[in-house]
Amino acid sequence: MMADRKGRFGQHGGQYIPETLMNAVLELEEAYEHYKNDPEFNRELDELLNSYGGRPSRLYYAQRMTEDLGGARIYLKREDLNHTGAHKINNVLGQALLAKKMGKTRLIAETGAGQHGVATATAAALMGMECVVFMGKEDTIRQALNVYRMKLLGATVIPVESGTATLKDACSAAFKEWTGRIEDTHYCLGSVMGPHPFPTIVRDFQAVISKEIKEQCLEAEGRLPDAVLACVGGGSNAIGSFYNFINDTDVRLIGCEAAGRGVNTAETAATIATGKLGIFHGMKSYFCQDEYGQIAPVYSISAGLDYPGIGPEHANLYDTGRAEYVPVTDEEAVQAFEYLARTEGIIPAIESAHAVAHAMKIVPQMDKDKIVVITISGRGDKDCAAIARYRGEQINE
Ligand SMILES: *Cc1c(COP(=O)(O)O)cnc(C)c1O
């Protein structure tokens, strides 16, 4: 294990990886340092994000919700309108283009619920690259529709049977594959996680969200928002929504974690509320752990927030007090899911509904001249059957 000083966010982050992975990580770091400042790379990425991804995404004034809650003015950052229906496309287009510039012809990825696998398969199809997605065997059964989507997009899906046969095992399998095959392969990691430089690369590709919020809010209101809210799994849509506001200290940054059945139960995924400092998947950060320091099984109604850790930059924003992290239960998220559908005609991803739920708590307490932005990280079509089931109704998918 090597624990480099590079890529630290306070005490978090770093590179806790076996020496066999060091070459791959170093090659990626060097390439990224070069291309991030390359005007041609940035022009091509902007073009992809706009013409293919559908950017810029709208900053929508939610008038009915604002009037109903009777407090701050509410804007929704509509990442749900992106191609493939979520913010994940921002990251995969960036990494796929970077991989192509590095001369790689093959993308590999881990996926849990299948959303990141589908996004990576999409980018690979667009760029004419081979794509292999590692997915826990359990998840391939639970998320059969996304397995079909990935195959339709030309990807190969490899069911991982080790460990608990879920996301963390898929992650480990992808790292192992990358170690043995760096000549032609890039590991397209799905969130602001893992060893340096991944948390920085993924954050930079998602930071377009806060860059646009800033421009759009100035345009609409002539000033910055008072608060920005986003849901946190690994934390990529949240850090993307926060990043360009970190130095604007009057803007409250609020990350909404999945509390599942409650932070006082074992069925939770709220890392900041219940986790401890640890080292896992190549980084130091906070993780949900059992009494022996083993990574704990986590639970949330939302498959996208069901990860036992949080990105190292968030862990540091928490330590320094620059951002707040709040737990939101399944029940609160489901209520917000139903509320936004009824009130604004927008069905959010159940992940995003966690941020909507917390906004519903704080907005009525705020003055009417305050401004709140909620990032809607994705659309909720994928969740309708599960929410119906939660409410006791069976739907044939
Ligand atoms: C994957 C996903 C998330 C969680 O991932 P982050 O890295 O925390 O953003 C949130 N919302 C949606 C819609 C997702 O697909």
Coordinates of N, CA and C in Angstrom, one line a residue, residues 65 69 74 227-232 242 252-258 324-329 331-337 339 350-366 372-374:
M65 N -44.4 25.7 -6.2 CA -43.8 25.2 -5.0 C -43.4 26.4 -4.0
L69 N -45.0 26.8 -0.3 CA -44.2 26.7 0.9 C -44.2 28.0 1.6
I74 N -37.7 29.4 -4.9 CA -37.1 28.1 -5.2 C -36.8 28.0 -6.7
A227 N -28.8 29.6 -0.7 CA -28.5 28.2 -0.4 C -28.6 27.3 -1.6
V228 N -27.7 26.3 -1.7 CA -27.7 25.3 -2.8 C -27.8 24.0 -2.1
L229 N -28.8 23.2 -2.5 CA -29.0 21.8 -2.0 C -28.9 20.8 -3.0
A230 N -28.2 19.7 -2.6 CA -28.1 18.5 -3.6 C -28.0 17.3 -2.8
C231 N -28.5 16.1 -3.4 CA -28.3 14.9 -2.7 C -26.9 14.3 -2.8
V232 N -26.5 13.5 -1.8 CA -25.2 13.0 -1.8 C -25.2 11.5 -1.7
F242 N -21.8 22.5 -5.8 CA -21.2 23.4 -4.8 C -20.0 24.1 -5.3
R252 N -25.0 29.1 1.5 CA -25.0 27.9 2.3 C -25.0 26.7 1.3
L253 N -24.2 25.7 1.6 CA -24.1 24.5 0.8 C -24.6 23.3 1.6
I254 N -25.6 22.7 1.2 CA -26.3 21.6 2.0 C -26.4 20.3 1.2
G255 N -25.7 19.3 1.7 CA -25.7 18.0 1.1 C -26.7 17.1 1.9
C256 N -27.6 16.4 1.1 CA -28.6 15.6 1.7 C -28.3 14.1 1.5
E257 N -28.1 13.5 2.7 CA -27.7 12.1 2.6 C -29.0 11.2 2.8
A258 N -28.8 9.9 2.4 CA -29.9 9.0 2.5 C -29.9 8.3 3.9
E324 N -22.9 21.8 5.0 CA -23.6 21.1 6.0 C -24.1 19.8 5.4
Y325 N -24.3 18.8 6.2 CA -24.8 17.5 5.6 C -25.9 17.0 6.5
V326 N -27.1 16.8 5.9 CA -28.3 16.4 6.7 C -28.8 15.1 6.2
P327 N -29.3 14.3 7.2 CA -30.0 13.0 6.8 C -31.4 13.2 6.4
V328 N -31.9 12.4 5.4 CA -33.3 12.5 5.0 C -33.8 11.0 4.8
T329 N -34.9 10.7 5.4 CA -35.4 9.3 5.4 C -36.1 8.9 4.1
E331 N -39.1 7.8 3.9 CA -40.4 8.3 3.9 C -40.5 9.8 3.5
E332 N -39.5 10.6 4.0 CA -39.5 12.0 3.6 C -39.2 12.2 2.1
A333 N -38.3 11.3 1.6 CA -37.9 11.4 0.2 C -39.1 11.0 -0.7
V334 N -39.8 10.0 -0.3 CA -41.0 9.6 -1.1 C -42.1 10.7 -1.1
Q335 N -42.3 11.3 0.1 CA -43.3 12.4 0.1 C -42.9 13.5 -0.8
A336 N -41.6 13.8 -0.8 CA -41.1 14.9 -1.7 C -41.2 14.6 -3.2
F337 N -40.9 13.3 -3.5 CA -41.1 12.7 -4.8 C -42.5 13.0 -5.3
Y339 N -44.7 15.1 -4.0 CA -45.0 16.5 -3.9 C -44.6 17.2 -5.1
I350 N -35.5 9.5 -7.3 CA -35.7 9.4 -5.8 C -34.5 9.9 -5.1
E351 N -33.3 9.8 -5.7 CA -32.1 10.4 -5.1 C -32.3 11.9 -4.9
S352 N -32.7 12.6 -6.0 CA -32.9 14.0 -6.0 C -34.0 14.4 -5.0
A353 N -35.0 13.6 -4.8 CA -36.1 13.9 -3.9 C -35.6 14.1 -2.5
H354 N -34.4 13.5 -2.2 CA -33.9 13.7 -0.8 C -33.5 15.2 -0.6
A355 N -33.0 15.8 -1.7 CA -32.7 17.3 -1.6 C -34.0 18.1 -1.6
V356 N -35.0 17.7 -2.4 CA -36.3 18.4 -2.3 C -36.9 18.3 -0.9
A357 N -36.8 17.1 -0.3 CA -37.4 16.9 1.0 C -36.8 17.9 2.0
H358 N -35.5 18.1 2.0 CA -34.9 19.0 3.0 C -35.2 20.4 2.7
A359 N -35.3 20.8 1.4 CA -35.7 22.1 1.0 C -37.1 22.4 1.6
M360 N -38.0 21.4 1.6 CA -39.4 21.6 2.1 C -39.4 21.8 3.6
K361 N -38.3 21.4 4.3 CA -38.2 21.7 5.7 C -37.7 23.1 6.0
I362 N -36.7 23.6 5.2 CA -36.1 24.9 5.6 C -36.7 26.1 4.9
V363 N -37.3 25.9 3.7 CA -37.8 27.0 2.9 C -38.8 27.8 3.6
P364 N -39.8 27.2 4.3 CA -40.9 27.9 5.0 C -40.3 28.8 6.1
Q365 N -39.1 28.5 6.6 CA -38.5 29.3 7.7 C -37.7 30.5 7.2
M366 N -37.6 30.5 5.8 CA -36.7 31.6 5.3 C -37.6 32.7 4.8
V372 N -33.3 29.9 -3.0 CA -32.7 28.5 -2.8 C -32.7 27.8 -4.1
V373 N -31.6 27.1 -4.4 CA -31.4 26.3 -5.6 C -31.4 24.8 -5.2
I374 N -32.2 24.0 -5.8 CA -32.2 22.6 -5.5 C -31.7 21.9 -6.8

